[in-house]
Coordinates of C-alpha atoms in Angstrom, one line a residue:
Chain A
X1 CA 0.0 0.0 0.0
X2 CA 1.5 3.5 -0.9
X3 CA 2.8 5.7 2.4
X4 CA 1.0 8.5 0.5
X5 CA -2.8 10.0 1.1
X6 CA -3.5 13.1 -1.1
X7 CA -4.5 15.9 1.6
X8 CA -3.5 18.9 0.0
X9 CA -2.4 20.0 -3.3
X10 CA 1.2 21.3 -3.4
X11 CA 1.7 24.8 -4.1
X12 CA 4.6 24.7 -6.9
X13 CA 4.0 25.7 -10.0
X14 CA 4.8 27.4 -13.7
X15 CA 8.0 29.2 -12.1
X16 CA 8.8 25.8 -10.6
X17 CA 8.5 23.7 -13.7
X18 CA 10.4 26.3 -15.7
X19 CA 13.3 25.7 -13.4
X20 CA 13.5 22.1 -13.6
X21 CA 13.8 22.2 -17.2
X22 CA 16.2 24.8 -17.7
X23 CA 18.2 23.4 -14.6
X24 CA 18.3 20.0 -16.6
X25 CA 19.5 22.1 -19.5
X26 CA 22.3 23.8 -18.4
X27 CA 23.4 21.2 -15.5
X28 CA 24.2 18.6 -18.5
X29 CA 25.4 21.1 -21.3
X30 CA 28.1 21.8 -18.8
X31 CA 29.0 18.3 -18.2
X32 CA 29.1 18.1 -22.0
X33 CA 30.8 21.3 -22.2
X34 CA 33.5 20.2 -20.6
X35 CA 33.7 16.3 -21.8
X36 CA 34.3 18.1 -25.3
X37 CA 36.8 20.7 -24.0
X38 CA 39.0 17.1 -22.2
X39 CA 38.4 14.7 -24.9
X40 CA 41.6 16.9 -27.1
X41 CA 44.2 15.1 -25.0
X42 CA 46.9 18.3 -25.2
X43 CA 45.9 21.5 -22.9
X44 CA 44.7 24.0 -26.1
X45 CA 44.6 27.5 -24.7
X46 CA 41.8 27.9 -27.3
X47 CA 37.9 26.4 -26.9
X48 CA 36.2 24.8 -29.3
X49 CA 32.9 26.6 -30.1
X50 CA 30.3 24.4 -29.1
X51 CA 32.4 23.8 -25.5
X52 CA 32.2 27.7 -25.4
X53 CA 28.2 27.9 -26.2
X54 CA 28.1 24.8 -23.4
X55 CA 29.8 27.2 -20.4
X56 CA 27.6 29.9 -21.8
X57 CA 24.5 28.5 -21.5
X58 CA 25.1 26.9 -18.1
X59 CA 26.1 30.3 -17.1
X60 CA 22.6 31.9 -18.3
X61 CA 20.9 29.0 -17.1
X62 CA 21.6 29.0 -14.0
X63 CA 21.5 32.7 -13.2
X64 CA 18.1 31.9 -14.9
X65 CA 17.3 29.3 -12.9
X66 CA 18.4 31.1 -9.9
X67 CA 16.0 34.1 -10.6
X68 CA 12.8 31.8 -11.0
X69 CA 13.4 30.4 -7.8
X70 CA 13.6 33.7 -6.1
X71 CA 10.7 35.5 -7.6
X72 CA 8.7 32.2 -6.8
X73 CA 9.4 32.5 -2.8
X74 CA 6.4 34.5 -1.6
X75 CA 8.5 36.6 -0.1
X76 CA 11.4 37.3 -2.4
X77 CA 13.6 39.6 -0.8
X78 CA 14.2 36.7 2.2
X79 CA 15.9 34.2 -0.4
X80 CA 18.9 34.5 1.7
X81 CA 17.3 33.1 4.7
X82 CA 17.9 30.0 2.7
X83 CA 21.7 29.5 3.1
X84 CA 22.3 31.9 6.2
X85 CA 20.1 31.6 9.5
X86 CA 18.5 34.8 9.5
X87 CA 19.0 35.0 13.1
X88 CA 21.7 34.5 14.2
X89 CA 23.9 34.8 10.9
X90 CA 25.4 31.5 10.9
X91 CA 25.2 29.1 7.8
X92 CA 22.0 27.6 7.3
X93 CA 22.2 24.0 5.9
X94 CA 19.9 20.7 6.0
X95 CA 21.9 17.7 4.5
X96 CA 19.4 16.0 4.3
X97 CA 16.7 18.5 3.0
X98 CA 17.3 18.8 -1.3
X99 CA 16.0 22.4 -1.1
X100 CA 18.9 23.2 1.3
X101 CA 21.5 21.2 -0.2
X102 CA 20.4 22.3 -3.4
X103 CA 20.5 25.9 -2.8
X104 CA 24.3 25.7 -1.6
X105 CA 24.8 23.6 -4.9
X106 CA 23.2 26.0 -7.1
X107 CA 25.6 28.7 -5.3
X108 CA 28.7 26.3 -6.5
X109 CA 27.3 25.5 -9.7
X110 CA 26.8 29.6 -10.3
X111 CA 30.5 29.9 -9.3
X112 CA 32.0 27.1 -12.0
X113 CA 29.6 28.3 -14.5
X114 CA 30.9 32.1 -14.1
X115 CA 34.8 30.5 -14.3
X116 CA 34.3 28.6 -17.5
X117 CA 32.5 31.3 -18.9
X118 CA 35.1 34.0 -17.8
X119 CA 38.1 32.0 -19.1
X120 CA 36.6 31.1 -22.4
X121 CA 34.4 34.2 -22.9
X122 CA 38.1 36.2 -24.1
X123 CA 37.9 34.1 -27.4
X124 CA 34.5 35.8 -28.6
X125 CA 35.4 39.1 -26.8
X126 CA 38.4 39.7 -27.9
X127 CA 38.5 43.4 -27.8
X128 CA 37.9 43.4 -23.7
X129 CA 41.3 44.0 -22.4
X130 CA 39.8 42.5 -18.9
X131 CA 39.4 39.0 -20.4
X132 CA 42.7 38.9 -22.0
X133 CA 44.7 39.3 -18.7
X134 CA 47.5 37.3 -16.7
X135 CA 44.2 35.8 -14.1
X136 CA 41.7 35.0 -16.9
X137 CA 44.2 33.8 -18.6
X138 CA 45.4 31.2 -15.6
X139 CA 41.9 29.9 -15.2
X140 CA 42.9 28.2 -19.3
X141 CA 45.7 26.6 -17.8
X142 CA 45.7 22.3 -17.1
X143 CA 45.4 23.1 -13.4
X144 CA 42.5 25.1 -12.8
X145 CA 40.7 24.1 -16.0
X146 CA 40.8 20.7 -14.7
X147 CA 39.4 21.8 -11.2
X148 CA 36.4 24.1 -12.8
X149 CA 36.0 20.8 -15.4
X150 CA 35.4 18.0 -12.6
X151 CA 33.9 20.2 -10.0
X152 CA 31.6 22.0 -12.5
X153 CA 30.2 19.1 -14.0
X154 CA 29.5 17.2 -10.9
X155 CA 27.8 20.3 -9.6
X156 CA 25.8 20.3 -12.7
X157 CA 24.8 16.7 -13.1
X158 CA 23.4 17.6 -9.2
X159 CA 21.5 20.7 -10.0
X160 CA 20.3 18.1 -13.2
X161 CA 19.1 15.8 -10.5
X162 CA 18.1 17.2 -7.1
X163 CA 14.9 18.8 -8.0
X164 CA 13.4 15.4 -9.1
X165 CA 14.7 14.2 -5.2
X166 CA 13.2 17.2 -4.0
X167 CA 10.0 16.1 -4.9
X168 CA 9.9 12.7 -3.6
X169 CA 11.1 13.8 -0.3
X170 CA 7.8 15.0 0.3
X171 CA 4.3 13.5 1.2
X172 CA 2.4 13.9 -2.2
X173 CA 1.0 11.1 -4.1
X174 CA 3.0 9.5 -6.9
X175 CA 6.2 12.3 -6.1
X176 CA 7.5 10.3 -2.7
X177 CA 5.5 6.9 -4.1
X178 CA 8.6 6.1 -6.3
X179 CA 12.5 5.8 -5.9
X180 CA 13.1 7.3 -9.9
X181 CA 12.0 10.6 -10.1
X182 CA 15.3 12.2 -9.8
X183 CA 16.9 9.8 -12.0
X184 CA 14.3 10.3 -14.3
X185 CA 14.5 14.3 -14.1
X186 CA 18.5 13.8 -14.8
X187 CA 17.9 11.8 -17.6
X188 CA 16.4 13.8 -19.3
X189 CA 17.7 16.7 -18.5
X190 CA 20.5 14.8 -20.3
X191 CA 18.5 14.1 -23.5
X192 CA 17.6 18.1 -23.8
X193 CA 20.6 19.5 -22.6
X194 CA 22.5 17.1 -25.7
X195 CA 19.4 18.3 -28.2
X196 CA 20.4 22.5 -27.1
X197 CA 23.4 22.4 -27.9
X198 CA 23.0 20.2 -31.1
X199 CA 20.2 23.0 -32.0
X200 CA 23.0 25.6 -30.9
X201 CA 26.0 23.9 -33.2
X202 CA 23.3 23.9 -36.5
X203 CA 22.6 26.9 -35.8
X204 CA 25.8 28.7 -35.1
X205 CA 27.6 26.3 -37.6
X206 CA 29.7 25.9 -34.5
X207 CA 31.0 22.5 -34.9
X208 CA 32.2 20.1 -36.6
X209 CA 30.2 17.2 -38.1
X210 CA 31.9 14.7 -35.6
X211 CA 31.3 16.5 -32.7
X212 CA 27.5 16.9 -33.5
X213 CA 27.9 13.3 -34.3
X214 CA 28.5 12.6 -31.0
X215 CA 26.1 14.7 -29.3
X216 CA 23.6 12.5 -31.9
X217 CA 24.7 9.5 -30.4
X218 CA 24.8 10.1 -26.7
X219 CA 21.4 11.9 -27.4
X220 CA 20.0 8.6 -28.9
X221 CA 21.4 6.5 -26.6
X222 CA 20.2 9.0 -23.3
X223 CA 15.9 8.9 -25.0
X224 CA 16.7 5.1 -25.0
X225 CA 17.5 4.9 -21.7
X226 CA 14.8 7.9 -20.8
X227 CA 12.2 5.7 -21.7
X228 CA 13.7 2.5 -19.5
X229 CA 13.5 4.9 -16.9
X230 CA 9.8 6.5 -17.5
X231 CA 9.1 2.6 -17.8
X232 CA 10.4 1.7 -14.5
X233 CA 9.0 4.9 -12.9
X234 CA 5.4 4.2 -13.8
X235 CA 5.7 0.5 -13.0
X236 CA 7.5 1.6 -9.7
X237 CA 4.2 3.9 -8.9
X238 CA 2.7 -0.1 -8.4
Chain B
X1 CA 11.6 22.2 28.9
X2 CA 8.0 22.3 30.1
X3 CA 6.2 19.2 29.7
X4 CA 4.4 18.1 26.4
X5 CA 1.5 20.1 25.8
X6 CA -1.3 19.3 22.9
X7 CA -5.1 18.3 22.2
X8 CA -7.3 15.7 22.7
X9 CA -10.3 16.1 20.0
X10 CA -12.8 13.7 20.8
X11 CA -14.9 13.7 18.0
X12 CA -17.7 12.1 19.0
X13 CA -18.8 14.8 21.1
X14 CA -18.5 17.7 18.2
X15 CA -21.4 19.3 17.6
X16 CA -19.8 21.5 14.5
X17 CA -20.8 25.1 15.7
X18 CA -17.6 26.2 14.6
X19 CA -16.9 27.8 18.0
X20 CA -13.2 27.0 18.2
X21 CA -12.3 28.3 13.9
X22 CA -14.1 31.6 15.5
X23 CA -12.3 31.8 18.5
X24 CA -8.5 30.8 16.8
X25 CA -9.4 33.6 13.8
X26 CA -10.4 36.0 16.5
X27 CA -7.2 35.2 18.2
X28 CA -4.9 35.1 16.1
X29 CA -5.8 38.3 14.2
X30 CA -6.3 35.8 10.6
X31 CA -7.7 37.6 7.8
X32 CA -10.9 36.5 5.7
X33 CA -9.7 34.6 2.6
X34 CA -9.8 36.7 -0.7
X35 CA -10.2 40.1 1.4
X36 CA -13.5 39.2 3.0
X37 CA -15.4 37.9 -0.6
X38 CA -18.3 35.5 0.6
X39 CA -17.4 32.0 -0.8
X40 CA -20.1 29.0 0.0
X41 CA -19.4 25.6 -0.7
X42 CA -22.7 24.8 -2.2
X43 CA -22.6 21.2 -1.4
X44 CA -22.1 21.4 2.4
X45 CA -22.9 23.2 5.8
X46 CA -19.1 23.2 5.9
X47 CA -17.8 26.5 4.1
X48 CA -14.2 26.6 5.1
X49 CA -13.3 23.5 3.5
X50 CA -10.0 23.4 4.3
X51 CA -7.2 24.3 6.6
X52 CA -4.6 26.8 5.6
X53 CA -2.7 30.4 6.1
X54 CA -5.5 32.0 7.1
X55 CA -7.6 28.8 8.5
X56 CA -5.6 26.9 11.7
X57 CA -9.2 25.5 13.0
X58 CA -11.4 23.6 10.4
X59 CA -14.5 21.7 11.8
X60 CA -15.0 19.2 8.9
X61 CA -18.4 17.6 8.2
X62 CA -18.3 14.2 7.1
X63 CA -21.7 13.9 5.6
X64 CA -22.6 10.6 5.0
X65 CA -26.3 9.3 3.5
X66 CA -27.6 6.7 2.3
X67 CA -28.5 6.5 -1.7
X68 CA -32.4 7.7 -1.4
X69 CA -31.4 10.0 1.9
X70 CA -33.8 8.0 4.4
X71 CA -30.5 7.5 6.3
X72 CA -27.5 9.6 7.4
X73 CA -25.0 10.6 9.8
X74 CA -22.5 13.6 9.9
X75 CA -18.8 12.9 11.3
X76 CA -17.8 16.2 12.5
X77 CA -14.1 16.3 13.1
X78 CA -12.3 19.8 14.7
X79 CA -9.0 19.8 12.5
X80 CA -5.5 21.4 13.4
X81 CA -2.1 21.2 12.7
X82 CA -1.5 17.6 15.2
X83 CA 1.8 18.9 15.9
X84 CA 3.9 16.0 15.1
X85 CA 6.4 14.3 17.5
X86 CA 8.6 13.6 14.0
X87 CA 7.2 16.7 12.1
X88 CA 7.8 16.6 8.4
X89 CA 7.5 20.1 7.7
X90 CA 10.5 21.0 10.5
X91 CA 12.4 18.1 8.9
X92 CA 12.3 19.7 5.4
X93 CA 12.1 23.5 6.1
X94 CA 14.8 24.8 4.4
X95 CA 15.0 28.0 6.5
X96 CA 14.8 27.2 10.2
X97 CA 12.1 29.0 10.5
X98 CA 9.7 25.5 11.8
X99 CA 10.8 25.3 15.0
X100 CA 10.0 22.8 18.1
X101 CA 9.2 24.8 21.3
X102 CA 9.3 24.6 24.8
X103 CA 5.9 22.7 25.2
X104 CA 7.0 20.0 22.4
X105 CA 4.6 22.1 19.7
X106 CA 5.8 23.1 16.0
X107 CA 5.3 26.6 15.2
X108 CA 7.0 28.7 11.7
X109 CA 8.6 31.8 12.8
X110 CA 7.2 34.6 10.6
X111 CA 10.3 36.7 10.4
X112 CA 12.4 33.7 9.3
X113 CA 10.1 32.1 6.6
X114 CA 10.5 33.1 3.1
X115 CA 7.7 31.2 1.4
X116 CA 9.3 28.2 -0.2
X117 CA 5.9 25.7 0.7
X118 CA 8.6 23.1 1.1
X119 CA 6.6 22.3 4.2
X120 CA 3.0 22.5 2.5
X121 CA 4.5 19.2 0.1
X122 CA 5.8 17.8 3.5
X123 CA 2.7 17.8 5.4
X124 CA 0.9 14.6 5.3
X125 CA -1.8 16.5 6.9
X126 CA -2.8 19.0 4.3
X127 CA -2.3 21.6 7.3
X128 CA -0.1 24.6 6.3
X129 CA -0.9 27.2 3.8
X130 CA 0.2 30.3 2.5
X131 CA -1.2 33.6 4.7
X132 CA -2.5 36.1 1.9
X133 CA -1.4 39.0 4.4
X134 CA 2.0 37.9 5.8
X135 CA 2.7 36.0 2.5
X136 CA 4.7 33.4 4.6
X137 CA 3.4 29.9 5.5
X138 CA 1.3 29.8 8.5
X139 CA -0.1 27.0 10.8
X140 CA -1.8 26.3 14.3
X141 CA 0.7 27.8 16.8
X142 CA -0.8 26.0 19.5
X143 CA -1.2 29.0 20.9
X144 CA 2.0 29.8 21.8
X145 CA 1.4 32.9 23.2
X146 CA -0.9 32.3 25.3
X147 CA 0.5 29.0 26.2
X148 CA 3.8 31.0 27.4
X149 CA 1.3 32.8 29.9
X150 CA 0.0 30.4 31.4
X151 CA -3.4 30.1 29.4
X152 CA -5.2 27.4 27.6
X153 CA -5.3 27.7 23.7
X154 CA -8.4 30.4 22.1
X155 CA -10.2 27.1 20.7
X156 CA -10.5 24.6 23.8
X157 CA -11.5 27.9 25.9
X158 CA -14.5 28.1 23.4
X159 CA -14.8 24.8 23.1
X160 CA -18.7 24.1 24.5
X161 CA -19.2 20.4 24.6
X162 CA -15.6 20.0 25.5
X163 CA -14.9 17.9 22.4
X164 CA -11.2 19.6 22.4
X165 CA -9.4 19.3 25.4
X166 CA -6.0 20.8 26.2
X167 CA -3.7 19.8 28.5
X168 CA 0.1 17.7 29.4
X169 CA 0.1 14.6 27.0
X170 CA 0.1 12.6 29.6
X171 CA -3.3 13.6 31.1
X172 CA -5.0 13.8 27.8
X173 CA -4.0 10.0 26.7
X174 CA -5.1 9.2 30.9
X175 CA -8.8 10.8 29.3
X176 CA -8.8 9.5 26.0
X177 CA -8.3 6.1 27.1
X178 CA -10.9 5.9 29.6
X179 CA -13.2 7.9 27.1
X180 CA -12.2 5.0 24.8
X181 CA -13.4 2.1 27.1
X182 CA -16.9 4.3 27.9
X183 CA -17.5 4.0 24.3
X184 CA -16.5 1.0 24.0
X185 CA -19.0 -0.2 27.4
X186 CA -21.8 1.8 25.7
X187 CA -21.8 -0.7 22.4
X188 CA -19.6 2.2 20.4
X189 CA -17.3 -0.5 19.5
X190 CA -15.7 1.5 16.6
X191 CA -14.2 4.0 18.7
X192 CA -10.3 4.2 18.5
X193 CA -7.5 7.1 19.1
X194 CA -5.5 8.3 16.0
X195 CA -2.2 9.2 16.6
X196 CA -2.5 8.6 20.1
X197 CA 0.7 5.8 20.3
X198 CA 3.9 6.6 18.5
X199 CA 3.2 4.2 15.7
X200 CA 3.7 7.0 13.0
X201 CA 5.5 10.1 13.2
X202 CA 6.3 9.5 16.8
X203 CA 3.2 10.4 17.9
X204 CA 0.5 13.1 17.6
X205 CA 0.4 15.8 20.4
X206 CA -2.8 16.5 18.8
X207 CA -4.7 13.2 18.9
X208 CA -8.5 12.2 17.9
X209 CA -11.5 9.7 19.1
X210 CA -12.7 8.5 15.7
X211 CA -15.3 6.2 15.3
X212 CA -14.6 4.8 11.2
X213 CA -11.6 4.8 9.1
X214 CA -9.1 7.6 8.9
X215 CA -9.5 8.1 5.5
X216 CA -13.3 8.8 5.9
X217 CA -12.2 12.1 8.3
X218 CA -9.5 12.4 5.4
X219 CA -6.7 11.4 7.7
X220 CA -4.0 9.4 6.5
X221 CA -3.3 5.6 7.3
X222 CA 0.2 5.6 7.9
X223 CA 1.8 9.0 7.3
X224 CA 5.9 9.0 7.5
X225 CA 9.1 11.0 6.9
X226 CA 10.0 12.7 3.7
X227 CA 13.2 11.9 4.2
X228 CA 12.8 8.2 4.1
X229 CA 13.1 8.5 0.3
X230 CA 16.3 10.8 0.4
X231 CA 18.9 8.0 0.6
X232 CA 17.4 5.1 -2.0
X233 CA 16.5 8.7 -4.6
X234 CA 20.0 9.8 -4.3
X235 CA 21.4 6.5 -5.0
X236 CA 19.4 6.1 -8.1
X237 CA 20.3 9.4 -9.4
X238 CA 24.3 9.5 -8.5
X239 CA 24.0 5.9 -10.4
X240 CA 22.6 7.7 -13.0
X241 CA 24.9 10.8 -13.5
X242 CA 27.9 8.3 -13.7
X243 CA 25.9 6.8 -16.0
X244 CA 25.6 9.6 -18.3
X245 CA 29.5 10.8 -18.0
X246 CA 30.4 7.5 -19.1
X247 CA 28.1 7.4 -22.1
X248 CA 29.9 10.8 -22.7
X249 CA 33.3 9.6 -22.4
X250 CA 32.6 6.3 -24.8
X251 CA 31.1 8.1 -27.1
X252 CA 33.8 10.6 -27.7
X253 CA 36.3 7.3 -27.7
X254 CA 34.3 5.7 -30.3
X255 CA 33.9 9.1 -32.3
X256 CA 38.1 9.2 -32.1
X257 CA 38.3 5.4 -33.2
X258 CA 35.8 6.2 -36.0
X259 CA 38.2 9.3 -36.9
X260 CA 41.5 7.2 -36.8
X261 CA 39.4 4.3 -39.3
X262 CA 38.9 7.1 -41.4
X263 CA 42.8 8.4 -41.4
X264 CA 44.2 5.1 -41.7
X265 CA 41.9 4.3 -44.6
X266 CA 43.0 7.7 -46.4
X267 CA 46.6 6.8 -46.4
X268 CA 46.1 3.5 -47.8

């Protein structure tokens, strides 16, 4: 018998579902991002396009994302009170709440978005002197770029993920009936962060046939498994 | 730490004058819903429906007839927050601002909520709601104002047949009990307490008498933690990610094997 009894509805809504799906977006374009930007083994000062449009649109997406979730508090101005106790100023955080850990991971996601943007942003800004000096320039090199690669990514993948966690750590019907929801948020958060940036690449003529080869494939392959997952989601519901 | 405080609603004895939803709006200062518009139900002598930001009182009719209305019976059941031993909406509250006081109640701190509603997807009670005034979520404080002077909560106080009681948890279960066995010696033999034992959430420290199935009064069976999905959902979705970088990585392999088959057949 399910642990659930619908009593009231929840109160999420359009601004909500909005951030789910850009969340999924940019948490995965980043992880893809940055898989292109590794997969030339040498350390090329110089991005690829498509890795650059990937940063980007993290970037926006999550300053996005970040907005949607603050003008859908009822009171707005108090989003702070989510990762510092309002009173007694000391850092709020709930391990084991996804809204809390998910607000310090948007925080960190924000931050490796802004880096990868930063240090690759010079290459379609040339002319800004700010983006072209000795710091910027640091965050191109093996070290850091590695750091912003792996942390970014697994910060992404999270933001990708957490909200479908969110939701079964609740009481609602069907939301904390099943164990897949965040798996099944991720996944295809995947499957349209891949189809962005292959949209992005035909439209921008920004790669190379390979590359949006290869966003083809691990799109095909993501729906495939997307559809395992919806599968085992419904069938979990019992 | 004073000693557990809560209610005892003993439903049986309701008479659904709404006496304890005026005295808690009265109270508390709560606003009409939609500035004061007159809403009826229609379909019921029960026109608040629902609890919620501006509703911490709710006397729910349970109207039950028969097919050609020869035969009927109302249920009528004084809601409130049951201020949960294990509260959901403290455990997920992403602010602070659900707190547990000194009398073992749950109350939101206006000042500290920001209106997320995580708790209003937490609740397995349906209790908490957004307050159109304070925009903030809002609940039954127990009357923890009054409570810290020494006086009983607005509703009991108003309470005429005594159907809410207030008191230590201890002397309420002592009351329900023996209430319980009355019943039970006067051929009531359906009579039970909800949420009297710790057998979900710890306990209620707002208990019932009910005399059918929770989910007639639109009470839940077995309500439980949110976060008993957190570790088994994470799993599943950090399986998943790794999932998904691999598939990345292969697929960039395979496109560089692919490449090199196409080099090496050029230069034959």
């Amino acid at each position: 018998m399910s642990d659930t009894f619908f009593t009231a509805a929840p109160h999420w809504t359009w601004w909500i579902l909005l951030y789910f799906f850009i969340g999924g977006i940019a948490g995965t374009a980043f992880m893809l991002a940055s898989l292109l930007d590794w997969s030339r083994v040498t350390n090329p000062p110089s991005a690829l396009p498509l890795v650059r449009y990937g940063y980007y649109m993290a970037f926006i997406g999550v300053c996005f994302g970040g907005l949607l979730l603050t003008i859908d508090l009822t009171r707005p101005l108090r989003f702070w009170h989510m990762l510092i106790e309002n009173h007694t100023g000391r850092p709020m955080f709930k391990p084991w709440e996804p809204m809390s850990v998910g607000s310090w991971g948007l925080l960190l996601f924000g931050l490796f978005s802004f880096l990868a943007t930063l240090s690759v942003l010079g290459e379609d800004l040339a002319r800004v002197q700010v983006l072209q000096s000795t710091p910027v320039r640091w965050l191109r090199s093996s070290g850091p770029r590695a750091v912003i690669a792996v942390l970014g990514s697994i910060s992404g993948l999270f933001i990708a993920g957490y909200t479908g966690v969110l939701l079964a750590v609740t009481n609602r019907p069907v939301w904390a009936d099943s164990h897949l929801l965040g798996l099944l948020f991720l996944v295809s958060g995947a499957s349209t962060g891949a189809a962005a940036l292959i949209l992005l690449a035909a439209r921008r003529r920004a790669a190379d046939p390979a590359t949006v080869s290869w966003l083809v494939w691990f799109d095909r392959n993501v729906m495939m498994l997307e559809l395992l997952v919806l599968i085992a989601f419904l069938m979990s519901l019992g | 730490m004073s000693e557990p405080m809560g209610f005892y609603t003993d439903t049986t004895v309701c008479i659904g004058c709404k006496a304890c939803e005026v005295a808690c709006k009265e109270w508390n200062q709560l606003p009409a819903t939609g500035g004061g518009r007159h809403e009826m139900s229609g379909d019921s002598y029960d026109n608040t429906r629902r609890l919620d930001g501006e509703h911490w009182r709710h006397v729910k009719f349970i109207e039950q007839f028969s097919e050609d209305r020869t035969d009927g019976r109302w249920l009528m059941m004084s809601d409130v927050c049951k201020h949960c031993v294990n509260a959901p909406c403290l455990e997920v509250c992403p602010t602070g601002a659900i707190i547990r006081t000194e009398f073992d109640t749950v109350v939101i701190q206006s000042d500290t909520c920001n209106g997320c509603r995580a708790c209003i997807a937490a609740c397995p009670f349906g209790v908490i709601g957004i307050n159109d005034v304070s925009n903030v979520a809002q609940k039954c404080t127990l009357c923890y104002d009054r409570l810290q002077a020494g006086m009983e909560p607005a509703c009991s106080q108003a309470c005429p047949t005594d159907s809410i009681r207030f008191g230590t948890i201890r002397e309420l279960k002592e009351m329900a009990t023996a209430r319980v066995e009355q019943l039970h010696g006067l051929g009531e033999k359906r009579a039970y307490l909800y949420g009297a034992d710790d057998k979900f959430l710890g306990g209620l420290n707002s208990f019932y008498l009910l005399v059918d199935q929770p989910e007639v009064y639109g009470l839940p069976v077995a309500p439980k933690m949110p976060t008993r999905n957190l570790i088994p959902s994470s799993l599943f979705s950090t399986a998943g990610a790794v999932v998904l970088a691999l598939l990345g990585m292969v697929g960039l392999r395979k496109r560089r094997m692919d490449e090199k088959a196409v080099d090496e057949g050029d230069h034959v």
